[in-house]
Every structure is written in structure tokens, then in C-alpha cells.
Coordinates of C-alpha atoms (C1' of nucleotides) in Angstrom, one line a residue:
Chain P
M20 CA -69.7 -63.6 28.9
I21 CA -65.9 -63.2 30.0
E22 CA -65.0 -66.3 32.3
L23 CA -62.6 -66.5 35.1
A24 CA -61.3 -69.8 33.7
Q25 CA -60.3 -67.5 30.5
L26 CA -58.9 -65.2 32.7
Q27 CA -56.7 -68.0 34.0
Q28 CA -55.9 -68.9 31.2
L29 CA -54.3 -66.1 30.2
I30 CA -52.1 -66.0 33.0
A31 CA -51.0 -69.3 32.5
V32 CA -49.7 -68.8 29.1
S33 CA -47.9 -65.5 30.2
E34 CA -46.3 -67.5 33.1
Q35 CA -45.5 -70.3 30.4
G36 CA -44.4 -68.7 27.5
T37 CA -46.5 -71.1 24.9
I38 CA -49.9 -72.0 24.2
S39 CA -48.6 -75.6 24.6
A40 CA -46.9 -75.4 27.8
A41 CA -50.3 -73.6 29.3
A42 CA -52.4 -76.0 27.6
E43 CA -50.6 -78.6 29.5
E44 CA -50.0 -77.1 33.0
L45 CA -54.2 -76.6 32.7
H46 CA -55.0 -79.9 31.7
L47 CA -56.3 -79.1 28.4
S48 CA -55.3 -79.7 25.0
Q49 CA -53.7 -77.3 23.0
P50 CA -56.4 -76.4 20.2
A51 CA -59.0 -75.8 23.3
L52 CA -56.7 -73.1 25.0
T53 CA -56.2 -71.6 21.4
R54 CA -60.3 -71.1 20.8
S55 CA -60.8 -70.3 24.3
L56 CA -57.9 -67.6 24.2
Q57 CA -59.1 -66.1 20.7
R58 CA -62.9 -66.0 22.2
L59 CA -61.2 -64.2 25.1
E60 CA -59.9 -61.7 22.9
G61 CA -63.2 -61.5 20.8
E62 CA -65.0 -60.4 23.8
L63 CA -62.8 -58.2 25.5
G64 CA -62.6 -56.5 22.0
V65 CA -58.6 -56.2 21.7
V66 CA -55.9 -58.2 19.9
L67 CA -53.9 -59.5 23.0
F68 CA -51.4 -62.2 21.1
D69 CA -48.8 -60.9 18.4
R70 CA -49.5 -64.2 16.5
K71 CA -46.2 -65.0 13.9
R72 CA -48.1 -68.3 12.6
N73 CA -45.9 -70.5 14.9
R74 CA -45.8 -68.2 17.6
A75 CA -47.6 -66.8 20.0
A76 CA -46.4 -63.8 21.9
L77 CA -48.4 -61.3 24.2
N78 CA -48.3 -57.6 23.0
R79 CA -48.4 -55.0 25.2
V80 CA -52.5 -55.2 25.3
G81 CA -52.0 -59.0 26.0
E82 CA -49.8 -57.4 29.2
Q83 CA -51.6 -55.2 30.3
A84 CA -54.3 -57.6 30.7
V85 CA -52.7 -60.2 32.6
A86 CA -51.9 -57.7 35.3
R87 CA -55.8 -57.2 35.1
A88 CA -56.3 -60.6 35.1
K89 CA -54.4 -61.3 38.1
A90 CA -56.3 -58.5 39.8
V91 CA -59.9 -59.7 39.1
L92 CA -58.6 -63.4 40.2
G93 CA -57.3 -62.3 43.2
A94 CA -60.6 -60.0 44.2
V95 CA -62.3 -63.4 43.8
D96 CA -60.1 -65.2 45.2
D97 CA -60.5 -62.7 48.3
M98 CA -64.1 -63.0 48.0
A99 CA -64.5 -66.8 48.6
M100 CA -62.2 -66.7 51.7
E101 CA -64.0 -63.5 53.2
L102 CA -67.0 -64.5 53.0
R103 CA -66.0 -68.3 54.5
L104 CA -64.5 -66.1 57.7
Y105 CA -67.6 -63.7 57.7
A106 CA -69.8 -67.1 57.6
A107 CA -67.8 -68.5 60.7
R108 CA -68.0 -65.1 62.2
L109 CA -71.8 -65.3 61.8
S110 CA -72.2 -68.3 63.5
T111 CA -70.0 -68.0 66.3
I112 CA -70.6 -65.8 69.6
A113 CA -66.9 -64.5 71.1
I114 CA -66.8 -63.8 74.5
G115 CA -64.5 -62.2 76.5
S116 CA -64.1 -61.6 80.2
C117 CA -61.8 -60.6 82.9
G118 CA -62.2 -64.0 84.8
P119 CA -62.5 -67.3 84.0
A120 CA -65.7 -68.5 86.2
P121 CA -68.4 -66.0 85.3
M122 CA -67.1 -66.5 81.7
W123 CA -67.7 -70.2 81.7
D124 CA -71.1 -69.5 83.6
L125 CA -71.9 -67.0 80.8
A126 CA -70.8 -69.7 78.1
A127 CA -72.8 -72.6 79.4
E128 CA -76.1 -69.7 79.5
L129 CA -75.5 -69.0 75.9
A130 CA -74.9 -72.6 74.8
E131 CA -77.8 -73.5 76.0
R132 CA -80.2 -70.5 74.2
N133 CA -78.1 -71.1 71.1
P134 CA -77.1 -74.7 70.2
E135 CA -76.6 -74.0 67.1
K136 CA -73.5 -71.4 67.7
T137 CA -70.0 -71.7 68.3
L138 CA -69.0 -70.4 71.0
S139 CA -65.0 -69.0 71.6
T140 CA -63.8 -67.5 75.1
E141 CA -61.1 -65.7 75.7
L142 CA -59.6 -63.5 78.8
G143 CA -58.3 -60.3 78.5
D144 CA -58.1 -56.9 81.3
T145 CA -61.0 -54.6 80.8
E146 CA -59.3 -52.2 78.3
S147 CA -58.2 -54.4 75.7
L148 CA -62.0 -56.2 76.0
L149 CA -63.8 -53.0 75.5
A150 CA -61.4 -52.4 72.7
G151 CA -62.3 -55.7 71.2
L152 CA -66.0 -55.2 71.8
K153 CA -66.0 -52.1 69.6
R154 CA -64.1 -53.4 67.0
G155 CA -66.1 -57.0 67.0
S156 CA -64.1 -59.5 68.1
Y157 CA -66.3 -59.7 70.8
R158 CA -70.0 -60.0 71.0
L159 CA -70.0 -59.8 74.7
I160 CA -67.3 -59.1 77.7
L161 CA -67.4 -59.5 81.0
T162 CA -65.8 -56.8 83.0
D163 CA -64.8 -55.8 86.2
R164 CA -66.5 -52.1 86.4
P165 CA -69.1 -50.7 84.9
I166 CA -69.0 -49.1 81.5
E167 CA -71.0 -46.1 80.7
Q168 CA -69.9 -45.5 77.0
P169 CA -72.8 -44.5 74.1
G170 CA -73.3 -47.6 72.2
I171 CA -72.3 -49.9 74.5
L172 CA -75.2 -51.8 76.5
C173 CA -74.0 -52.4 80.3
Q174 CA -75.6 -54.4 83.3
K175 CA -74.1 -55.9 86.5
Y176 CA -73.9 -59.7 85.9
T177 CA -72.6 -61.8 89.0
Q178 CA -70.3 -61.2 92.2
E179 CA -67.6 -63.2 92.9
R180 CA -65.8 -64.0 95.9
L181 CA -62.5 -65.7 96.3
Y182 CA -61.8 -68.3 99.1
V183 CA -59.0 -70.6 100.1
A184 CA -59.7 -74.5 100.4
L185 CA -57.7 -75.5 103.3
P186 CA -56.7 -79.3 104.9
P187 CA -59.0 -79.5 108.0
K188 CA -55.7 -79.7 110.1
H189 CA -54.3 -76.8 108.7
P190 CA -53.7 -74.3 111.4
L191 CA -55.8 -71.4 109.7
S192 CA -58.8 -73.9 108.7
A193 CA -60.6 -73.0 111.8
R194 CA -60.8 -69.2 111.1
P195 CA -64.3 -67.8 109.1
S196 CA -61.9 -65.6 106.9
I197 CA -58.0 -64.7 106.4
R198 CA -55.5 -62.4 104.7
L199 CA -54.0 -64.4 102.0
A200 CA -51.1 -63.1 103.2
E201 CA -51.6 -65.3 106.4
L202 CA -50.7 -68.2 104.2
G203 CA -46.8 -67.0 104.5
Q204 CA -44.4 -68.8 102.1
E205 CA -46.9 -72.0 101.9
S206 CA -47.3 -73.7 98.4
I207 CA -50.8 -72.9 96.8
L208 CA -52.0 -74.3 93.7
A209 CA -53.2 -72.1 91.5
Y210 CA -54.5 -71.9 87.4
R211 CA -52.5 -70.4 84.9
D212 CA -55.4 -68.3 83.3
M213 CA -56.9 -66.7 86.4
G214 CA -57.6 -63.0 84.8
I215 CA -58.4 -60.5 87.1
W216 CA -57.5 -62.7 90.1
Q217 CA -54.1 -62.2 88.5
R218 CA -53.9 -59.2 91.0
I219 CA -54.1 -60.8 94.4
V220 CA -51.4 -63.4 93.4
Q221 CA -49.0 -59.9 92.4
N222 CA -49.7 -58.5 95.7
N223 CA -48.5 -61.8 97.5
P224 CA -45.2 -62.5 95.7
Q225 CA -44.1 -64.4 99.1
L226 CA -46.5 -67.4 98.2
H227 CA -45.1 -70.3 96.4
Y228 CA -47.8 -70.8 93.3
L229 CA -47.9 -73.8 91.9
V230 CA -49.4 -73.0 88.7
Q231 CA -51.3 -75.6 86.4
S232 CA -52.3 -75.0 83.0
D233 CA -54.7 -77.6 82.4
R234 CA -57.7 -77.5 84.4
G235 CA -58.1 -81.4 84.7
T236 CA -54.6 -82.0 85.9
L237 CA -54.9 -79.0 88.9
A238 CA -58.4 -80.8 89.7
E239 CA -56.6 -84.2 90.2
L240 CA -53.9 -82.2 92.2
V241 CA -56.4 -80.9 94.5
Q242 CA -58.4 -84.6 95.0
A243 CA -55.0 -86.2 95.4
T244 CA -53.1 -84.2 97.6
D245 CA -53.7 -81.9 100.6
L246 CA -52.4 -78.9 99.3
P247 CA -53.9 -75.4 99.7
C248 CA -56.0 -74.4 96.6
F249 CA -58.0 -71.5 95.3
S250 CA -62.1 -71.6 95.2
S251 CA -65.0 -68.9 94.8
N252 CA -68.3 -69.1 95.2
L253 CA -69.1 -69.5 91.5
T254 CA -66.8 -72.6 91.6
A255 CA -68.9 -75.6 90.9
T256 CA -68.7 -77.2 94.2
R257 CA -68.0 -80.4 92.7
F258 CA -64.1 -78.8 91.6
L259 CA -63.6 -79.7 95.4
G260 CA -65.7 -83.0 95.2
R261 CA -64.7 -85.6 97.8
S262 CA -61.5 -83.6 98.8
N263 CA -61.0 -83.0 102.4
R264 CA -60.9 -79.1 102.5
V265 CA -62.2 -76.4 104.5
T266 CA -63.1 -73.4 102.4
V267 CA -61.8 -70.4 104.3
M268 CA -62.9 -66.6 103.0
L269 CA -60.3 -64.1 101.7
E270 CA -60.2 -60.7 103.4
D271 CA -57.9 -59.2 100.9
E272 CA -59.7 -56.3 98.7
E273 CA -59.1 -57.7 95.7
A274 CA -61.0 -61.2 96.7
S275 CA -64.0 -59.7 95.7
V276 CA -65.2 -58.7 92.1
T277 CA -68.4 -57.7 90.6
F278 CA -68.8 -58.5 86.9
F279 CA -70.7 -56.2 84.4
L280 CA -72.0 -58.3 81.2
C281 CA -71.4 -55.4 78.0
A282 CA -72.5 -55.5 74.6
R283 CA -72.6 -53.2 71.5
E284 CA -75.9 -51.4 71.1
N285 CA -76.6 -53.3 67.7
D286 CA -76.7 -56.6 69.8
R287 CA -79.2 -55.8 72.4
D288 CA -81.4 -58.9 71.2
L289 CA -78.2 -61.2 72.6
F290 CA -77.9 -59.0 75.6
E291 CA -81.2 -58.8 76.8
Q292 CA -81.5 -62.7 76.6
L293 CA -78.8 -62.8 79.3
C294 CA -80.1 -60.3 81.7
Chain V
M2 CA -64.4 -72.8 39.2
I3 CA -66.6 -69.5 39.8
E4 CA -68.2 -68.2 36.8
L5 CA -68.9 -64.4 36.4
A6 CA -72.4 -65.4 34.9
Q7 CA -73.2 -67.2 38.7
L8 CA -72.0 -63.9 40.3
Q9 CA -74.4 -61.9 37.8
Q10 CA -77.2 -64.4 38.8
L11 CA -76.2 -63.8 42.5
I12 CA -77.1 -59.5 41.7
A13 CA -79.9 -60.4 39.9
V14 CA -81.5 -62.5 42.6
S15 CA -81.2 -59.4 45.1
E16 CA -82.5 -57.1 42.5
Q17 CA -85.5 -58.9 42.2
G18 CA -86.1 -60.3 45.0
T19 CA -86.9 -64.1 44.3
I20 CA -85.3 -66.7 42.3
S21 CA -88.1 -66.6 39.5
A22 CA -88.0 -63.4 38.7
A23 CA -84.2 -63.1 38.2
A24 CA -84.6 -66.3 35.9
E25 CA -87.1 -64.2 34.2
E26 CA -84.6 -61.5 33.7
L27 CA -82.1 -63.5 32.9
H28 CA -83.7 -65.4 30.3
L29 CA -82.7 -68.5 32.4
S30 CA -85.2 -71.0 33.3
Q31 CA -86.3 -71.2 37.2
P32 CA -84.7 -74.6 37.7
A33 CA -81.6 -73.5 35.9
L34 CA -81.2 -70.8 38.0
T35 CA -81.8 -72.8 41.2
R36 CA -79.1 -74.8 40.2
S37 CA -77.0 -72.5 39.2
L38 CA -76.9 -70.5 42.5
Q39 CA -76.3 -74.2 44.2
R40 CA -73.2 -74.3 42.6
L41 CA -72.2 -71.3 43.5
E42 CA -72.7 -72.0 47.4
G43 CA -71.0 -74.8 46.5
E44 CA -68.4 -73.1 45.1
L45 CA -67.8 -70.5 47.5
G46 CA -68.1 -73.0 50.5
V47 CA -71.0 -70.7 52.1
V48 CA -74.6 -71.0 52.3
L49 CA -76.3 -67.4 50.6
F50 CA -79.8 -68.1 51.4
D51 CA -82.1 -68.8 53.8
R52 CA -84.4 -71.4 52.3
K53 CA -87.8 -71.5 53.2
R54 CA -89.5 -73.9 50.8
N55 CA -91.3 -71.5 48.9
R56 CA -89.1 -68.5 49.4
A57 CA -85.3 -68.1 49.3
A58 CA -83.8 -65.1 50.8
L59 CA -80.5 -64.0 51.1
N60 CA -79.3 -64.3 54.5
R61 CA -76.3 -61.9 55.7
V62 CA -73.8 -63.8 54.2
G63 CA -75.5 -63.5 50.7
E64 CA -75.5 -59.8 51.3
Q65 CA -72.2 -59.7 51.7
A66 CA -71.3 -61.7 49.1
V67 CA -73.9 -59.4 46.3
A68 CA -71.8 -56.3 47.7
R69 CA -68.4 -58.2 46.4
A70 CA -69.6 -59.8 43.3
K71 CA -70.3 -56.1 42.4
A72 CA -67.2 -55.2 43.2
V73 CA -65.6 -58.2 40.8
L74 CA -68.1 -57.6 38.1
G75 CA -67.4 -54.0 38.5
A76 CA -63.4 -54.7 37.8
V77 CA -63.8 -57.1 34.8
D78 CA -65.9 -54.1 33.1
D79 CA -63.3 -51.7 33.7
M80 CA -60.7 -54.4 32.8
A81 CA -62.3 -54.7 29.1
M82 CA -63.2 -50.7 28.7
E83 CA -59.6 -49.9 29.9
L84 CA -58.2 -52.3 27.6
R85 CA -59.8 -51.1 24.6
L86 CA -58.7 -47.6 25.7
Y87 CA -55.4 -48.7 26.2
A88 CA -55.4 -50.6 22.9
A89 CA -56.7 -47.4 20.9
R90 CA -53.8 -45.4 22.3
L91 CA -51.2 -47.6 21.5
S92 CA -52.4 -47.6 17.5
T93 CA -52.4 -43.9 17.3
I94 CA -49.7 -41.2 17.7
A95 CA -50.7 -38.1 19.4
I96 CA -49.0 -34.9 18.4
G97 CA -49.2 -31.7 19.7
S98 CA -48.1 -28.2 18.0
C99 CA -48.0 -24.5 18.8
G100 CA -48.3 -23.9 14.9
P101 CA -50.6 -25.4 12.6
A102 CA -48.5 -25.8 9.5
P103 CA -45.3 -27.8 10.7
M104 CA -47.7 -29.9 12.4
W105 CA -49.6 -31.0 9.4
D106 CA -45.8 -31.3 7.9
L107 CA -45.1 -33.8 10.6
A108 CA -48.3 -35.9 10.6
A109 CA -47.9 -35.9 6.7
E110 CA -44.3 -37.5 7.8
L111 CA -45.8 -39.7 10.6
A112 CA -48.5 -41.1 8.2
E113 CA -46.1 -42.2 5.1
R114 CA -43.8 -44.1 7.7
N115 CA -46.6 -45.5 9.8
P116 CA -49.4 -46.2 7.5
E117 CA -51.0 -48.3 10.4
K118 CA -51.2 -46.1 13.0
T119 CA -53.8 -43.3 14.1
L120 CA -52.9 -39.9 14.1
S121 CA -54.4 -37.4 16.2
T122 CA -53.2 -33.7 15.8
E123 CA -54.0 -30.9 18.8
L124 CA -52.5 -27.3 18.9
G125 CA -51.6 -25.8 22.4
D126 CA -49.3 -23.5 24.0
T127 CA -45.7 -24.5 24.5
E128 CA -46.3 -24.9 28.4
S129 CA -49.6 -27.4 28.2
L130 CA -47.9 -29.2 25.3
L131 CA -45.5 -30.0 27.4
A132 CA -47.2 -30.9 30.6
G133 CA -49.3 -33.1 28.1
L134 CA -45.7 -34.8 26.8
K135 CA -45.1 -35.8 30.1
R136 CA -48.2 -37.1 31.3
G137 CA -48.3 -39.0 27.3
S138 CA -51.3 -37.4 26.3
Y139 CA -48.6 -36.5 23.5
R140 CA -45.9 -38.5 21.5
L141 CA -44.5 -35.7 19.8
I142 CA -45.0 -32.2 20.5
L143 CA -43.7 -28.8 18.2
T144 CA -42.6 -26.2 20.6
D145 CA -41.5 -22.8 20.0
R146 CA -38.5 -22.8 21.8
P147 CA -35.8 -25.4 22.6
I148 CA -37.1 -27.4 25.6
E149 CA -33.9 -28.7 28.0
Q150 CA -35.2 -31.0 30.7
P151 CA -34.2 -34.8 31.6
G152 CA -36.3 -37.2 29.9
I153 CA -36.9 -35.4 26.9
L154 CA -35.2 -35.2 23.9
C155 CA -35.4 -31.7 21.6
Q156 CA -34.0 -30.9 18.5
K157 CA -34.7 -28.0 16.1
Y158 CA -37.3 -29.1 13.5
T159 CA -38.0 -26.2 11.2
Q160 CA -38.7 -22.5 10.8
E161 CA -41.8 -20.7 9.7
R162 CA -42.1 -17.1 8.6
L163 CA -45.3 -15.4 8.0
Y164 CA -46.2 -13.0 5.0
V165 CA -49.5 -11.5 3.8
A166 CA -50.6 -12.2 0.5
L167 CA -52.2 -9.0 -1.1
P168 CA -53.6 -8.3 -4.6
P169 CA -51.2 -6.9 -7.0
K170 CA -53.2 -3.7 -7.0
H171 CA -52.9 -3.1 -3.6
P172 CA -50.6 0.0 -2.7
L173 CA -48.3 -2.2 -0.5
S174 CA -47.7 -4.7 -2.4
A175 CA -44.7 -3.4 -4.2
R176 CA -43.1 -3.3 -1.1
P177 CA -40.6 -6.2 0.0
S178 CA -41.7 -6.3 3.3
I179 CA -44.2 -4.7 5.5
R180 CA -45.3 -4.5 9.1
L181 CA -48.4 -5.6 9.6
A182 CA -49.5 -2.4 11.5
E183 CA -49.4 -0.7 8.4
L184 CA -52.6 -2.0 6.8
G185 CA -54.3 0.0 9.0
Q186 CA -57.7 -0.7 9.8
E187 CA -57.9 -3.2 6.6
S188 CA -59.8 -6.5 6.4
I189 CA -57.8 -10.0 6.2
L190 CA -58.9 -13.1 6.0
A191 CA -57.1 -15.6 9.0
Y192 CA -58.0 -19.2 10.1
R193 CA -59.1 -19.5 13.9
D194 CA -56.7 -22.5 15.0
M195 CA -53.3 -20.2 14.3
G196 CA -51.5 -21.2 17.5
I197 CA -48.7 -19.0 18.1
W198 CA -49.5 -16.7 15.3
Q199 CA -52.0 -15.5 17.4
R200 CA -49.7 -13.5 19.2
I201 CA -49.4 -11.1 15.7
V202 CA -53.0 -10.6 16.1
Q203 CA -53.6 -9.7 19.4
N204 CA -50.6 -7.1 19.0
N205 CA -52.6 -6.0 16.2
P206 CA -56.3 -5.5 16.9
Q207 CA -57.1 -2.6 14.9
L208 CA -57.2 -4.7 11.9
H209 CA -60.9 -6.5 10.8
Y210 CA -59.8 -10.3 10.7
L211 CA -62.7 -12.3 8.7
V212 CA -61.9 -15.4 11.2
Q213 CA -62.5 -18.7 9.5
S214 CA -62.9 -22.3 11.4
D215 CA -63.0 -24.0 8.3
R216 CA -60.2 -24.7 6.1
G217 CA -61.8 -25.4 3.0
T218 CA -64.2 -22.2 3.2
L219 CA -61.1 -20.2 3.7
A220 CA -59.7 -21.5 1.0
E221 CA -62.4 -21.0 -1.3
L222 CA -62.8 -17.1 -0.1
V223 CA -59.0 -17.0 -0.9
Q224 CA -60.2 -17.6 -4.5
A225 CA -63.1 -15.7 -4.9
T226 CA -62.0 -12.7 -3.4
D227 CA -59.0 -10.3 -3.6
L228 CA -59.0 -9.8 0.5
P229 CA -55.7 -9.8 1.8
C230 CA -54.7 -13.3 3.6
F231 CA -52.1 -14.9 5.6
S232 CA -49.3 -16.9 4.0
S233 CA -45.8 -18.6 5.2
N234 CA -43.0 -20.6 4.2
L235 CA -44.6 -23.4 5.1
T236 CA -48.3 -23.1 3.4
A237 CA -48.3 -25.3 0.3
T238 CA -47.7 -23.0 -2.6
R239 CA -51.2 -24.1 -4.0
F240 CA -53.1 -22.5 -0.7
L241 CA -52.5 -19.5 -2.9
G242 CA -53.0 -21.5 -6.3
R243 CA -54.3 -19.4 -9.0
S244 CA -55.4 -16.5 -7.3
N245 CA -53.8 -13.4 -7.9
R246 CA -51.8 -12.4 -5.1
V247 CA -48.3 -11.1 -4.1
T248 CA -46.8 -11.9 -0.8
V249 CA -45.2 -9.3 0.8
M250 CA -43.0 -10.7 4.5
L251 CA -43.8 -9.5 7.3
E252 CA -40.9 -7.4 9.4
D253 CA -42.8 -7.9 12.9
E254 CA -41.0 -10.1 15.7
E255 CA -43.8 -12.4 16.2
A256 CA -43.6 -13.1 12.2
S257 CA -41.0 -15.6 12.7
V258 CA -41.0 -18.7 14.9
T259 CA -38.2 -21.8 15.1
F260 CA -40.1 -24.8 16.2
F261 CA -38.6 -27.6 18.0
L262 CA -39.5 -31.8 18.0
C263 CA -39.7 -32.7 21.4
A264 CA -40.4 -36.2 22.7
R265 CA -39.9 -38.5 25.6
E266 CA -37.1 -40.4 26.3
N267 CA -38.7 -44.1 25.9
D268 CA -39.5 -42.7 22.7
R269 CA -36.5 -42.1 21.4
D270 CA -37.0 -44.5 18.3
L271 CA -40.0 -42.5 16.8
F272 CA -37.8 -39.2 17.4
E273 CA -35.2 -40.4 15.8
Q274 CA -37.1 -41.2 12.8
L275 CA -38.1 -37.6 12.2
C276 CA -34.7 -36.0 12.4
Chain D
dA24 C1' -37.2 -82.4 11.4
dT25 C1' -39.5 -81.3 15.5
dG26 C1' -42.2 -77.2 17.7
dC27 C1' -45.9 -74.7 18.0
dC28 C1' -50.4 -72.5 16.4
dT29 C1' -54.7 -73.3 14.0
dT30 C1' -58.4 -75.6 11.7
dA31 C1' -61.9 -78.8 11.0
dC32 C1' -64.8 -82.7 12.7
dG33 C1' -66.9 -86.0 15.5
dT34 C1' -67.9 -86.5 20.2
dT35 C1' -68.9 -85.8 25.1
dA36 C1' -70.0 -83.3 29.3
dT37 C1' -72.1 -80.0 31.3
dA38 C1' -75.9 -76.9 31.6
dC39 C1' -80.4 -76.3 29.8
dG40 C1' -85.8 -76.8 29.5
dT41 C1' -89.9 -79.4 30.6
dA42 C1' -92.8 -81.7 33.8
dA43 C1' -93.4 -83.2 38.2
dT44 C1' -93.8 -82.3 43.4
dT45 C1' -93.8 -80.3 47.5
dA46 C1' -94.8 -76.3 50.6
dT47 C1' -96.2 -71.6 51.5
dT48 C1' -99.6 -67.8 51.3
Chain N
dA29 C1' -106.2 -71.2 43.7
dA30 C1' -101.5 -69.3 43.2
dT31 C1' -97.0 -68.5 43.7
dA32 C1' -92.2 -70.0 44.2
dA33 C1' -88.3 -73.1 45.2
dT34 C1' -86.8 -78.3 44.5
dT35 C1' -85.8 -82.6 42.0
dA36 C1' -86.3 -85.9 38.2
dC37 C1' -85.2 -86.8 33.7
dG38 C1' -84.1 -86.6 28.8
dT39 C1' -82.0 -82.8 25.4
dA40 C1' -79.0 -79.9 23.2
dT41 C1' -75.4 -76.5 23.4
dA42 C1' -71.5 -75.6 24.0
dA43 C1' -66.3 -76.9 24.6
dC44 C1' -63.7 -80.6 24.0
dG45 C1' -60.6 -83.8 22.0
dT46 C1' -58.4 -85.9 17.8
dA47 C1' -56.7 -85.5 13.4
dA48 C1' -54.9 -82.6 9.7
dG49 C1' -52.6 -78.8 7.8
dG50 C1' -49.0 -74.9 7.9
dC51 C1' -45.0 -72.4 9.0
dA52 C1' -40.9 -71.4 11.3
dT53 C1' -37.2 -72.9 13.6

DNA sequence: ATGCCTTACGTTATACGTAATTATT
DNA sequence: AATAATTACGTATAACGTAAGGCAT
């Protein structure tokens, strides 16, 4: 039986030019390599070298064999690499969402039910999430509208409503609800990866957003200052913690979103765990 | 290093269902196969089996691995087979011709100059010969007209003129030359694979051709009977041998052909040997 | 004389088989 | 009880390295 090691040896000889040099490269003695190559010739049933007693040069069949050997070894390497990738993908559940808070809830639930799995989370807009779901990049996605397409399972997952958290002394803190625009040109703390909430920010460009990319830093700033910040019904109450804030509902249309959980038909088991 | 034998073992397990059965098929002990598969898993860096103490079933990664393994083994088999084919082709000189006699001359010359090579000969019409030369099916071809195309070498090779060999008592035997049609509805011995000479036969359908597929049988009939037969300036004189025949030149236009030797540009060495 | 390939021979290392163990049907 | 996989251990085969030989540059 032909061995992959023999194909590597053949390639080494073609690269080094002599059997001696190839043997050294392969940490093998010269005679051992000679014999191994002879076996390969026997197993292939062809002569690969023009042997001149003192010189073993690849003949045309040998050159052809080298090209084929490289292809075979490449295929084997690819096989190993792609199997590792495949195994990794089987053991991870990738979820995508257009909003961060429900994604964290979902991730928490999945982690509890599938402690052996790795979770990966990603934010995106509904269109790209759906495309990713279809090509297998995501196992589950949370969209801002119901998806009705063949092969796609979809069900209402949760609703999120946005609030602003104001210091008690703030002029608007006594109101039950406001529109975000009423804050005028004030500063407000915001998280960078806000997904769908990006809409309400874009519609109120006059506000001064203090954008934080680190969730921990954001939490610290909330505790340490009395700057306004965002909050929602899904935000853990401990996020505001002992900070002295009054939450005021936002009246804007974009301040309320219903999230829908979607999975592919062949992932029905996973999907139904969560309904 | 992964071994091809291990990939075969993996495939055997997938086909037999159990390691035990696969071990038997492979003429291996069960423990040996178990260990070999464990090594394979280690080398690939993935788990291929769901092990249930008493049962080792391929998991999804394993199934994927089987598919890849089959592809790799197929590539190796193809490699071996195609190398043998390639080696065989390198050691043969395939020649094609539109006429048998000059092809035999050419083959004889090639055999003398390249005693280590195998010769293969084939008759065909000039168009298909040229196509075959271009795609590498032939190293040399003999055509009935000069070829002037880029990448193709071409030179006049020889001329052949057709005769009829008649018994001395035949009414036409005293003529220096005749047209084939003058034989009326007589019988005449002919060789099946006549290439370009097929033309003159087709133009004289009234004759009764006694077609022989075996050259030896044809020669025997020439000796044993006094039936008319064909002959040419390239036909070995010993073909007519001691048979009592008078050769009469044929006046028909198709009875004289000039043959041209053609080869591909990259075969200039071989081509120039013969000019 | 040096470099390179091959053959011969003794040795080692790797993979094998046998036997024992455990678990499942 | 029977089947199947794994682990342990002694063994054997196959490939290795060293040494020797021969040819070419």
C-alpha cells in the first residue's frame, strides 16, 4: 500500500534535487530513502527516476507523479483542517440578533440547556441575519419582524421597550414618558453595539452620545456620574444598580421592538427548546 | 503522519458498521484496528466516533471524514492508474496514416531507430489524423496533402502508385497501363484496410472485390490463384513472390498519391530523424 | 578525491496478536 | 450468554541506521 510519507519523500526529492539532500531534510538516512522510493516505484508500477548509478533524476513520469502527489497531500491536509473546522462548528451554536439584550437572554438560556456547547453571538441587521441563517452561519437569529419563508421556522420571542434613565433632579424625570428629542442637546451615555436601537439614535442626531465600546466601562460610568443613559425592560435591573436614576419611558415609535426567533427547519429540535 | 491504510480502515468501519466486522474484513485483529483508529483521531485532531463502551458509531464528523477519505483514496488510485498510462504513452510512438504501405515503411524505420519503443499504427482519413495529432493521440501522421498550420511540421514523405497484378494470359496484361474500370465486372483480391485507396474502389463499384481482412490470407490467395490483385511501387516485391503476375499501371487519378509526414513542433527531434 | 546512489546486514521501533477486562444487549 | 470495545503485555515484522561497495564528476 502506498503511504503518504512516500509521496512526501518524492516531493522532497524533487525539491532538493538529490536523494541525499532530501534524506537530510526528512531526517532519514540516505539508504532508507532510496529503499522507500524503490518501494513507491514498485507500488505505483512505474519507474520514476533515471538512474545513472551516481545520480537519480526524476524522469517525465516522475515529474508527473510529483504533481499528483502534491495534489493528494493537499487534499489530505484540507481534509484534516476542514474536519477540525466542521467539528468546531458542530460544537458551537452561533446566534445572531438585531438587538443585544434579547440575544443575551437567548444566550443565557442556551448556555443553561447546552452546557457542553460553545456559544457565539453576533449583531446584525435582519437582512444579513437571514442570509446568514440560510447559509448556515447562524443556527438561530432574532429579527425585528416575522419571517415567513419556506424552510424557516419563526415565532415571536420577546418585546423590548426602551427607556431613558435620568437623575432625579433632571427636569424631565417626573414625566411618565417623553420623546427622546425632548432631551435637546444633552449628553447621554450609549453602548456602541446597539443593533436595532441605532435607528432611534440616527433620528435624534442633535443629542451628544457618549459612546462606550466596553460594557464594563459603561456600567462604571453609570454608577460614577449622573449622566442620562438608556435602559429597557430587558436590561438587568442590576445594570442601573444603586445608581440614583429614574427611568422614563420613551414614546418614540422606534423605542419599542418585537423580536422574533428564527431557525432553519432542520434545526426544529433546537428551536422548540426555546418556545 | 496520517496513513492511507487508516483512511481505508475508516471506510471499512463505515461500511461494516462495527470495528469488529471491519477488522475481520481487513484481516486485522479487533484491538489493532481500534488502536489504529484512535491514532487516526489523534492525528486528525477530531473525534470520529460516539463511543458507548460496547459500540463505536461514527458521529457526524466521522461521516464527513469517511466522505473525504473516499475522495483521497480515489485520488491516489487515479494517480497510480494515470501514471501507468502516462508511462505507457511515453514509451510508445503512435503513428497514423491514410495509407497502409507508407505507414509500414515508416514503422519499420522507427522500429530500427527506436528499438526500445513500442509502436502503434492506425489508419484514418487526413482530417481525423490531423485532429489526433493535435490532441496528442499520434506522434506522427502521414497525410495525402501538405499541412500548413502553425505548430505542425510537414514534409513530403513518399509517393505511391497503384498497379493491378494480372495473370499473363489475361487480355489486358500486355497493356502498359489501364483504367481500373476496364476490368469490367471481374473479381479482384483486395485488402480491407486500404485507407486512401478506398476512393478508387468506391469509384469502380461494378468490380467484384474479394475483401480480405488478414494480410497473410491475402498473400496465400495471391500465390494459390491467378485472380487479379492490387500492388504498388511500395509493395514489397516479395508480396507477389513467385506468383505468375504481370503488373499493369493504373491510369486513374486516384491511383497516385503523395504522402506527407507531419509531427507537432515539440516533436521536431523525432520528425527530423525521418527526413 | 569527493559526492551520490545502491546493496547487505544487524538492530530497533512500531504495530501486531493474544489474553484479560468491562459493558451492553 | 454473547457480542463489542478497550486496555495490557509480549512478540514479530518491517523499516531503520551503519557499513561497505561502486560509479561518476
